[in-house]
Short mmCIF file of C-alpha atoms and ligand atoms in Angstrom, two decimals:
data_model
loop_
_atom_site.label_atom_id
_atom_site.label_comp_id
_atom_site.label_asym_id
_atom_site.label_seq_id
_atom_site.Cartn_x
_atom_site.Cartn_y
_atom_site.Cartn_z
CA UNK R 1 -57.05 43.67 40.96
CA UNK R 2 -56.13 41.27 43.83
CA UNK R 3 -57.71 42.44 47.13
CA UNK R 4 -54.89 42.40 49.70
CA UNK R 5 -52.69 44.46 47.37
CA UNK R 6 -55.43 47.05 46.93
CA UNK R 7 -56.07 47.23 50.69
CA UNK R 8 -52.37 47.83 51.29
CA UNK R 9 -52.22 50.34 48.47
CA UNK R 10 -55.03 52.49 49.82
CA UNK R 11 -53.47 52.41 53.30
CA UNK R 12 -50.07 53.25 51.76
CA UNK R 13 -51.58 56.21 49.91
CA UNK R 14 -52.67 57.62 53.28
CA UNK R 15 -49.14 57.34 54.63
CA UNK R 16 -46.76 57.93 51.67
CA UNK R 17 -46.92 60.13 48.56
CA UNK R 18 -48.60 58.08 45.83
CA UNK R 19 -48.48 55.07 48.17
CA UNK R 20 -44.92 54.25 47.13
CA UNK R 21 -41.35 55.04 48.03
CA UNK R 22 -40.29 55.53 44.42
CA UNK R 23 -42.63 57.05 41.82
CA UNK R 24 -42.27 54.67 38.90
CA UNK R 25 -43.47 51.76 41.09
CA UNK R 26 -46.90 53.39 41.30
CA UNK R 27 -47.86 52.06 37.83
CA UNK R 28 -49.75 55.31 37.24
CA UNK R 29 -48.96 55.64 33.54
CA UNK R 30 -50.05 52.08 32.73
CA UNK R 31 -53.46 52.62 34.30
CA UNK R 32 -52.80 50.02 37.01
CA UNK R 33 -52.41 49.75 40.75
CA UNK R 34 -49.10 48.50 42.12
CA UNK R 35 -48.84 44.91 43.32
CA UNK R 36 -47.54 44.45 46.84
CA UNK R 37 -44.91 41.72 46.81
CA UNK R 38 -44.71 39.17 49.61
CA UNK R 39 -41.60 37.28 48.44
CA UNK R 40 -39.40 36.52 45.47
CA UNK R 41 -37.32 33.57 44.36
CA UNK R 42 -35.24 33.08 41.23
CA UNK R 43 -37.05 34.71 38.31
CA UNK R 44 -40.42 34.82 40.09
CA UNK R 45 -42.33 37.24 42.31
CA UNK R 46 -45.19 36.26 44.60
CA UNK R 47 -47.62 39.01 45.58
CA UNK R 48 -49.56 39.29 48.83
CA UNK R 49 -52.57 37.62 47.19
CA UNK R 50 -50.52 34.54 46.33
CA UNK R 51 -50.32 35.38 42.62
CA UNK R 52 -47.07 34.36 40.90
CA UNK R 53 -45.28 36.37 38.20
CA UNK R 54 -42.28 35.95 35.94
CA UNK R 55 -40.25 39.03 36.83
CA UNK R 56 -38.69 41.17 34.06
CA UNK R 57 -38.09 44.18 36.34
CA UNK R 58 -35.69 42.45 38.78
CA UNK R 59 -35.89 45.37 41.23
CA UNK R 60 -34.91 47.66 38.28
CA UNK R 61 -31.68 45.75 37.69
CA UNK R 62 -29.95 44.47 40.85
CA UNK R 63 -31.21 40.88 40.72
CA UNK R 64 -29.05 39.61 37.82
CA UNK R 65 -28.60 36.30 39.66
CA UNK R 66 -32.34 36.10 40.31
CA UNK R 67 -34.06 36.69 43.64
CA UNK R 68 -32.89 35.06 46.88
CA UNK R 69 -29.80 33.51 45.34
CA UNK R 70 -28.68 30.87 47.89
CA UNK R 71 -25.08 32.11 48.04
CA UNK R 72 -26.14 35.72 48.59
CA UNK R 73 -28.71 34.65 51.18
CA UNK R 74 -26.09 32.57 53.01
CA UNK R 75 -23.66 35.50 53.01
CA UNK R 76 -26.30 37.69 54.64
CA UNK R 77 -27.26 35.00 57.18
CA UNK R 78 -23.60 34.85 58.23
CA UNK R 79 -23.24 38.64 58.35
CA UNK R 80 -26.37 39.58 60.31
CA UNK R 81 -25.36 38.06 63.69
CA UNK R 82 -22.14 40.12 63.52
CA UNK R 83 -24.11 43.36 63.67
CA UNK R 84 -25.77 45.54 61.06
CA UNK R 85 -23.64 48.68 61.01
CA UNK R 86 -20.42 49.81 62.64
CA UNK R 87 -19.81 53.34 61.36
CA UNK R 88 -16.21 52.23 61.10
CA UNK R 89 -14.24 50.50 58.32
CA UNK R 90 -14.87 46.79 57.88
CA UNK R 91 -13.07 44.14 55.78
CA UNK R 92 -16.06 43.85 53.43
CA UNK R 93 -15.48 47.38 52.11
CA UNK R 94 -11.94 46.47 51.10
CA UNK R 95 -13.08 43.23 49.49
CA UNK R 96 -15.93 44.78 47.48
CA UNK R 97 -13.84 47.76 46.34
CA UNK R 98 -11.11 45.37 45.24
CA UNK R 99 -13.62 43.23 43.33
CA UNK R 100 -15.15 46.21 41.52
CA UNK R 101 -11.75 47.70 40.65
CA UNK R 102 -10.45 44.33 39.46
CA UNK R 103 -13.49 43.91 37.21
CA UNK R 104 -13.63 47.35 35.60
CA UNK R 105 -10.83 48.12 33.15
CA UNK R 106 -9.08 51.41 33.90
CA UNK R 107 -10.68 51.86 37.33
CA UNK R 108 -8.06 52.59 40.02
CA UNK R 109 -10.02 53.74 43.08
CA UNK R 110 -13.60 53.56 44.36
CA UNK R 111 -15.81 55.09 47.03
CA UNK R 112 -18.87 53.14 48.25
CA UNK R 113 -22.11 55.06 48.77
CA UNK R 114 -25.75 54.02 49.30
CA UNK R 115 -27.46 54.60 45.95
CA UNK R 116 -26.88 55.38 42.31
CA UNK R 117 -28.06 58.92 42.97
CA UNK R 118 -25.35 59.43 45.56
CA UNK R 119 -22.79 57.96 43.18
CA UNK R 120 -23.60 60.25 40.25
CA UNK R 121 -24.07 63.32 42.47
CA UNK R 122 -20.63 62.72 43.99
CA UNK R 123 -18.95 61.99 40.65
CA UNK R 124 -20.26 65.28 39.27
CA UNK R 125 -19.04 67.20 42.33
CA UNK R 126 -15.60 65.63 41.90
CA UNK R 127 -15.50 66.47 38.18
CA UNK R 128 -16.41 70.09 38.94
CA UNK R 129 -13.72 70.26 41.62
CA UNK R 130 -11.04 68.68 39.44
CA UNK R 131 -11.72 70.92 36.44
CA UNK R 132 -12.76 74.08 38.28
CA UNK R 133 -15.67 74.26 35.89
CA UNK R 134 -19.46 74.21 36.53
CA UNK R 135 -21.23 73.03 33.41
CA UNK R 136 -22.38 69.47 32.73
CA UNK R 137 -23.52 67.81 29.51
CA UNK R 138 -26.22 65.16 29.88
CA UNK R 139 -28.47 63.49 27.34
CA UNK R 140 -32.20 63.98 27.02
CA UNK R 141 -33.98 60.91 28.36
CA UNK R 142 -31.01 59.63 30.33
CA UNK R 143 -31.60 59.27 34.06
CA UNK R 144 -28.79 59.64 36.60
CA UNK R 145 -30.79 59.69 39.83
CA UNK R 146 -32.68 62.55 41.39
CA UNK R 147 -30.00 65.05 42.47
CA UNK R 148 -30.74 68.56 41.25
CA UNK R 149 -28.26 68.91 38.41
CA UNK R 150 -29.55 65.81 36.63
CA UNK R 151 -33.26 66.64 36.81
CA UNK R 152 -33.32 68.30 33.43
CA UNK R 153 -34.96 66.27 30.66
CA UNK R 154 -34.41 63.14 32.75
CA UNK R 155 -35.64 59.69 31.81
CA UNK R 156 -37.14 56.90 33.94
CA UNK R 157 -39.79 58.10 36.37
CA UNK R 158 -39.41 61.76 35.35
CA UNK R 159 -40.25 60.88 31.75
CA UNK R 160 -42.86 58.33 32.81
CA UNK R 161 -44.76 60.91 34.84
CA UNK R 162 -44.13 63.65 32.25
CA UNK R 163 -42.97 65.93 35.05
CA UNK R 164 -42.51 69.35 33.45
CA UNK R 165 -39.19 71.05 34.12
CA UNK R 166 -37.75 70.43 37.55
CA UNK R 167 -40.16 71.65 40.27
CA UNK R 168 -38.18 72.45 43.41
CA UNK R 169 -34.88 72.72 41.57
CA UNK R 170 -33.68 76.33 41.26
CA UNK R 171 -33.08 77.64 37.74
CA UNK R 172 -29.56 78.66 38.70
CA UNK R 173 -28.76 74.98 39.25
CA UNK R 174 -30.08 73.54 36.00
CA UNK R 175 -28.75 76.43 33.93
CA UNK R 176 -25.39 74.65 34.14
CA UNK R 177 -26.89 71.44 32.77
CA UNK R 178 -26.51 71.41 28.99
CA UNK R 179 -28.67 68.97 27.04
CA UNK R 180 -28.17 67.01 23.84
CA UNK R 181 -30.15 64.22 22.20
CA UNK R 182 -28.66 60.76 22.83
CA UNK R 183 -26.56 59.55 19.87
CA UNK R 184 -26.29 63.10 18.47
CA UNK R 185 -22.55 63.81 18.48
CA UNK R 186 -23.00 66.95 16.33
CA UNK R 187 -25.14 68.46 19.09
CA UNK R 188 -22.43 67.67 21.66
CA UNK R 189 -19.77 69.21 19.41
CA UNK R 190 -21.93 72.33 19.20
CA UNK R 191 -22.18 72.52 23.00
CA UNK R 192 -18.42 72.20 23.30
CA UNK R 193 -17.87 74.83 20.62
CA UNK R 194 -20.07 77.24 22.58
CA UNK R 195 -19.14 76.28 26.19
CA UNK R 196 -16.01 74.16 25.85
CA UNK R 197 -13.90 75.67 28.59
CA UNK R 198 -16.83 75.79 31.04
CA UNK R 199 -17.78 72.11 30.76
CA UNK R 200 -16.64 70.00 33.71
CA UNK R 201 -18.03 66.71 32.51
CA UNK R 202 -20.14 64.74 30.10
CA UNK R 203 -22.22 62.08 31.84
CA UNK R 204 -23.73 59.31 29.75
CA UNK R 205 -25.45 55.97 30.15
CA UNK R 206 -23.17 53.94 27.84
CA UNK R 207 -26.32 52.05 26.89
CA UNK R 208 -29.41 54.14 27.61
CA UNK R 209 -31.96 52.22 29.66
CA UNK R 210 -34.20 54.96 31.04
CA UNK R 211 -36.06 55.89 27.88
CA UNK R 212 -36.63 52.28 27.01
CA UNK R 213 -33.48 50.53 25.74
CA UNK R 214 -31.51 52.69 23.30
CA UNK R 215 -28.13 51.47 22.06
CA UNK R 216 -25.25 53.84 21.30
CA UNK R 217 -24.70 54.19 17.56
CA UNK R 218 -21.20 53.15 16.41
CA UNK R 219 -18.68 55.84 17.25
CA UNK R 220 -20.92 57.80 19.64
CA UNK R 221 -19.12 56.87 22.87
CA UNK R 222 -15.70 57.09 21.26
CA UNK R 223 -16.53 60.59 19.98
CA UNK R 224 -17.52 61.65 23.51
CA UNK R 225 -14.15 60.41 24.75
CA UNK R 226 -12.32 62.41 22.09
CA UNK R 227 -14.34 65.61 22.69
CA UNK R 228 -13.70 65.42 26.46
CA UNK R 229 -9.98 64.99 25.79
CA UNK R 230 -9.93 67.92 23.37
CA UNK R 231 -11.69 70.33 25.74
CA UNK R 232 -10.35 69.05 29.09
CA UNK R 233 -13.70 67.80 30.41
CA UNK R 234 -14.14 64.52 32.29
CA UNK R 235 -16.11 61.66 30.78
CA UNK R 236 -18.39 59.98 33.32
CA UNK R 237 -19.93 56.60 32.45
CA UNK R 238 -23.07 56.09 34.48
CA UNK R 239 -22.98 52.29 34.79
CA UNK R 240 -25.59 52.01 37.52
CA UNK R 241 -27.57 49.76 35.17
CA UNK R 242 -24.91 48.55 32.70
CA UNK R 243 -22.26 47.79 35.34
CA UNK R 244 -21.83 44.01 35.73
CA UNK R 245 -24.85 43.50 33.45
CA UNK R 246 -23.52 44.47 30.00
CA UNK R 247 -20.51 42.30 30.85
CA UNK R 248 -18.86 41.44 34.16
CA UNK R 249 -16.68 44.54 33.61
CA UNK R 250 -19.61 46.63 32.40
CA UNK R 251 -19.66 48.88 29.35
CA UNK R 252 -16.01 49.74 29.76
CA UNK R 253 -15.07 46.11 29.25
CA UNK R 254 -17.60 45.59 26.48
CA UNK R 255 -16.88 48.72 24.44
CA UNK R 256 -13.22 49.23 25.36
CA UNK R 257 -13.69 52.92 26.19
CA UNK R 258 -11.93 54.37 29.24
CA UNK R 259 -13.96 57.04 31.10
CA UNK R 260 -12.35 59.26 33.72
CA UNK R 261 -15.00 58.39 36.31
CA UNK R 262 -17.76 55.82 36.47
CA UNK R 263 -20.73 55.16 38.71
CA UNK R 264 -22.23 51.87 39.79
CA UNK R 265 -25.15 50.63 41.88
CA UNK R 266 -27.89 47.99 41.78
CA UNK R 267 -26.04 44.70 40.98
CA UNK R 268 -22.98 45.52 43.15
CA UNK R 269 -25.23 45.54 46.20
CA UNK R 270 -27.04 42.32 45.32
CA UNK R 271 -30.31 44.03 46.21
CA UNK R 272 -29.05 45.89 49.28
CA UNK R 273 -28.47 49.67 49.10
CA UNK R 274 -25.06 50.14 47.51
CA UNK R 275 -23.74 52.70 45.05
CA UNK R 276 -20.16 53.37 44.03
CA UNK R 277 -18.23 56.04 42.17
CA UNK R 278 -14.67 55.57 41.07
CA UNK R 279 -12.10 56.00 38.36
CA UNK R 280 -8.61 57.38 37.96
CA UNK R 281 -6.54 57.63 41.13
CA UNK R 282 -5.44 61.21 40.36
CA UNK R 283 -9.08 62.27 40.56
CA UNK R 284 -10.37 59.97 43.32
CA UNK R 285 -7.55 60.97 45.72
CA UNK R 286 -9.09 64.45 45.76
CA UNK R 287 -12.14 63.05 47.61
CA UNK R 288 -12.16 63.69 51.39
CA UNK R 289 -10.41 62.78 53.56
CA UNK R 290 -7.40 62.34 51.23
CA UNK R 291 -8.51 65.47 49.40
CA UNK R 292 -10.90 68.37 49.87
CA UNK R 293 -13.90 67.21 47.84
CA UNK R 294 -16.34 66.37 50.58
CA UNK R 295 -18.56 63.28 50.32
CA UNK R 296 -19.85 61.20 53.23
CA UNK R 297 -22.48 58.68 54.32
CA UNK R 298 -23.43 57.09 57.65
CA UNK R 299 -24.17 53.70 56.11
CA UNK R 300 -21.66 53.75 53.27
CA UNK R 301 -19.75 50.45 53.20
CA UNK R 302 -22.33 48.86 55.45
CA UNK R 303 -21.26 45.31 56.40
CA UNK R 304 -24.52 43.67 55.28
CA UNK R 305 -24.56 45.47 51.94
CA UNK R 306 -20.89 44.64 51.42
CA UNK R 307 -21.56 40.97 52.18
CA UNK R 308 -24.39 40.84 49.63
CA UNK R 309 -22.30 42.64 47.01
CA UNK R 310 -19.23 40.47 47.52
CA UNK R 311 -21.30 37.28 47.29
CA UNK R 312 -23.09 38.56 44.18
CA UNK R 313 -19.92 39.43 42.28
CA UNK R 314 -18.32 36.14 43.35
CA UNK R 315 -21.27 34.24 41.92
CA UNK R 316 -21.30 36.36 38.74
CA UNK R 317 -17.67 35.44 38.09
CA UNK R 318 -18.88 31.86 37.65
CA UNK R 319 -21.71 32.73 35.24
CA UNK R 320 -21.70 32.66 31.45
CA UNK R 321 -22.66 36.13 30.15
CA UNK R 322 -22.39 35.08 26.51
CA UNK R 323 -24.96 32.36 26.99
CA UNK R 324 -27.36 34.72 28.78
CA UNK R 325 -26.99 37.25 25.97
CA UNK R 326 -27.77 34.56 23.38
CA UNK R 327 -30.85 33.41 25.30
CA UNK R 328 -32.04 37.01 25.72
CA UNK R 329 -31.50 37.78 22.03
CA UNK R 330 -33.53 34.72 21.01
CA UNK R 331 -36.32 35.63 23.43
CA UNK R 332 -36.39 39.26 22.21
CA UNK R 333 -36.52 38.17 18.57
CA UNK R 334 -39.37 35.76 19.32
CA UNK R 335 -41.26 38.44 21.25
CA UNK R 336 -40.86 40.87 18.35
CA UNK R 337 -42.14 38.21 15.95
CA UNK R 338 -45.18 37.39 18.09
CA UNK R 339 -46.17 41.07 18.33
CA UNK R 340 -45.38 41.84 14.69
CA UNK R 341 -47.63 38.95 13.68
CA UNK R 342 -50.50 41.00 15.15
CA UNK R 343 -49.68 43.72 12.59
CA UNK R 344 -48.40 45.96 15.39
CA UNK R 345 -45.61 48.50 14.83
CA UNK R 346 -43.04 47.05 17.24
CA UNK R 347 -39.32 47.24 18.00
CA UNK R 348 -37.68 45.00 20.60
CA UNK R 349 -34.09 46.24 20.99
CA UNK R 350 -31.77 44.07 23.06
CA UNK R 351 -28.20 43.87 24.32
CA UNK R 352 -26.73 41.53 26.94
CA UNK R 353 -29.60 40.60 29.30
CA UNK R 354 -31.75 43.67 28.55
CA UNK R 355 -34.62 44.34 26.16
CA UNK R 356 -37.49 46.75 25.77
CA UNK R 357 -40.67 47.03 23.73
CA UNK R 358 -41.39 50.14 21.66
CA UNK R 359 -44.65 50.17 19.73
CA UNK R 360 -43.06 52.09 16.91
CA UNK R 361 -42.62 51.50 13.14
CA UNK R 362 -38.94 52.45 13.32
CA UNK R 363 -35.91 51.69 15.49
CA UNK R 364 -35.46 54.16 18.37
CA UNK R 365 -32.23 56.17 18.68
CA UNK R 366 -33.15 58.89 21.20
CA UNK R 367 -35.81 60.15 23.60
CA UNK R 368 -37.80 62.02 20.97
CA UNK R 369 -38.23 58.81 18.94
CA UNK R 370 -38.93 56.83 22.12
CA UNK R 371 -41.65 59.34 23.04
CA UNK R 372 -43.23 58.95 19.61
CA UNK R 373 -43.88 55.27 20.38
CA UNK R 374 -47.48 54.29 21.09
CA UNK R 375 -47.86 54.46 24.90
CA UNK R 376 -51.51 53.38 24.64
CA UNK R 377 -50.48 50.07 23.08
CA UNK R 378 -47.80 49.65 25.76
CA UNK R 379 -50.43 50.06 28.47
CA UNK R 380 -52.67 47.44 26.83
CA UNK R 381 -49.66 45.12 26.55
CA UNK R 382 -48.55 45.69 30.15
CA UNK R 383 -52.00 45.05 31.63
CA UNK R 384 -52.69 41.86 29.67
CA UNK R 385 -49.25 40.44 30.36
CA UNK R 386 -49.65 41.11 34.08
CA UNK R 387 -53.05 39.39 34.03
CA UNK R 388 -51.25 36.36 32.57
CA UNK R 389 -48.54 36.34 35.22
CA UNK R 390 -45.86 38.32 33.42
CA UNK R 391 -44.44 41.28 35.36
CA UNK R 392 -43.07 43.88 32.92
CA UNK R 393 -41.74 47.36 33.67
CA UNK R 394 -44.77 49.64 34.23
CA UNK R 395 -43.47 52.20 31.73
CA UNK R 396 -42.19 52.20 28.13
CA UNK R 397 -39.38 54.40 29.45
CA UNK R 398 -37.83 51.51 31.38
CA UNK R 399 -35.92 48.40 30.31
CA UNK R 400 -36.74 44.72 30.66
CA UNK R 401 -34.18 42.77 32.67
CA UNK R 402 -33.40 39.05 32.43
CA UNK R 403 -31.54 37.08 35.09
CA UNK R 404 -29.41 33.96 35.11
CA UNK R 405 -32.40 32.36 36.85
CA UNK R 406 -34.83 32.86 33.94
CA UNK R 407 -35.69 29.52 32.36
CA UNK R 408 -36.75 28.51 28.87
CA UNK R 409 -40.12 27.68 30.45
CA UNK R 410 -40.33 31.31 31.62
CA UNK R 411 -39.64 32.54 28.10
CA UNK R 412 -42.15 30.11 26.62
CA UNK R 413 -44.89 31.20 29.02
CA UNK R 414 -44.08 34.85 28.31
CA UNK R 415 -44.35 34.35 24.55
CA UNK R 416 -47.63 32.48 24.95
CA UNK R 417 -48.99 35.38 27.03
CA UNK R 418 -47.88 37.87 24.38
CA UNK R 419 -49.45 35.74 21.68
CA UNK R 420 -52.77 35.74 23.55
CA UNK R 421 -52.77 39.53 24.08
CA UNK R 422 -55.47 41.48 22.24
CA UNK R 423 -54.84 45.00 20.88
P1 KE4 N 1 -30.79 55.05 42.55
O1 KE4 N 1 -30.58 56.33 43.28
O2 KE4 N 1 -32.27 54.80 42.17
O3 KE4 N 1 -30.16 53.85 43.26
O4 KE4 N 1 -30.00 55.11 41.14
C1 KE4 N 1 -30.23 56.19 40.28
C2 KE4 N 1 -29.83 55.82 38.87
C3 KE4 N 1 -28.64 56.30 38.36
N1 KE4 N 1 -28.25 55.99 37.11
C4 KE4 N 1 -28.99 55.17 36.33
C5 KE4 N 1 -28.51 54.86 34.95
C6 KE4 N 1 -30.21 54.64 36.81
O5 KE4 N 1 -30.95 53.84 35.99
C7 KE4 N 1 -30.64 54.96 38.09
C8 KE4 N 1 -31.95 54.44 38.67
N2 KE4 N 1 -32.71 53.59 37.83
C9 KE4 N 1 -34.15 53.66 38.03
C10 KE4 N 1 -34.84 52.70 37.06
N3 KE4 N 1 -34.58 52.99 35.69
C11 KE4 N 1 -34.53 53.37 39.44
C12 KE4 N 1 -35.96 52.96 39.68
C13 KE4 N 1 -36.66 53.92 40.57
O6 KE4 N 1 -36.42 55.15 40.44
O7 KE4 N 1 -37.46 53.42 41.39
#
């Protein structure tokens, strides 16, 4: 363990819970200490001990262009001297909202917030207001941020830390959260049969990325759309990860399914704190101040965050998503082959610029199957890859991210590190 990182970590543990500002960064379930990062550029991280890593976390998704993209950096350098926050509308809010709405098929209005959690929390409140109903359907292992209603059988850090139930969240809140296994449309039909007229919304990650990477089976998303239409519930696509990563227009563009509301974050802020919820005008106009559904935020639409988001989306419009998907698919197939050659039970699902590694004999379709994967092997893999300069997600319940900055040399070095790993 490098020494400056460990010094900082022990000081951080004195000052902040677990020494981190977000639990999954603590690397607890991969038997490691977190690295403290000094700087990042392109596809690489540099820690405070001068060690260099090929980064497959990309700040959990935002850095699709790679770190410190020159155009994004320049946009921020131009924005900073103009002030950091006005608490009043600024042109950047109009420009970023217009860019998001133009990109996402079927989206008519948007509200900028400061995180994915704020986006999903607000979208749920709006759905409950619009329908006059309280219940929510979410999928086991999907993660929609840490607001109370979603902390039932959540993925990401909740699954990583095996946090039982929802400490601190009153039962009367989560009793309205109905759960179904991802990809199990029969279970969702059963919930609608039993609670149909009480269900305000179904929220889904159109591609699940918080239990490892789990793809929707053919017809799953379309069936959710049909069930919501039949019972008068709203369909919410949580595109905080998939938005602008699955395609420039997100899952809605890729799969051709039209949700009533959708949430975004990560990439649309270019690494600065931005979230967004939006969708059909008839719903969004009910958000204060044009309607009565209250939602607010001191730093929402912040000029720096808007500048980073605008520059990021502008750059992404010039990038070739097809080519990145092809390169990712080839890398994932090669990684699967290298690990399978060690007689390991391994699955490396991939879509667009995402992949994950399940040490499992069989393909993974839901959280229960993801949980049956061998976490001990994942820990061994994680630690050895990090020792060889490859920075993977510190949990099998996360997803590997690839950027437009990742090079063939990065992939080659990663495969060589995987080939050298001992299990
Ligand atoms: P934030 O509040 O962390 O900006 O976004 C919450 C969120 C909402 N929806 C989806 C699909 C998400 O994946 C997330 C957050 N993603 C995790 C990583 N899987 C954030 C990492 C962390 O918690 O530190």
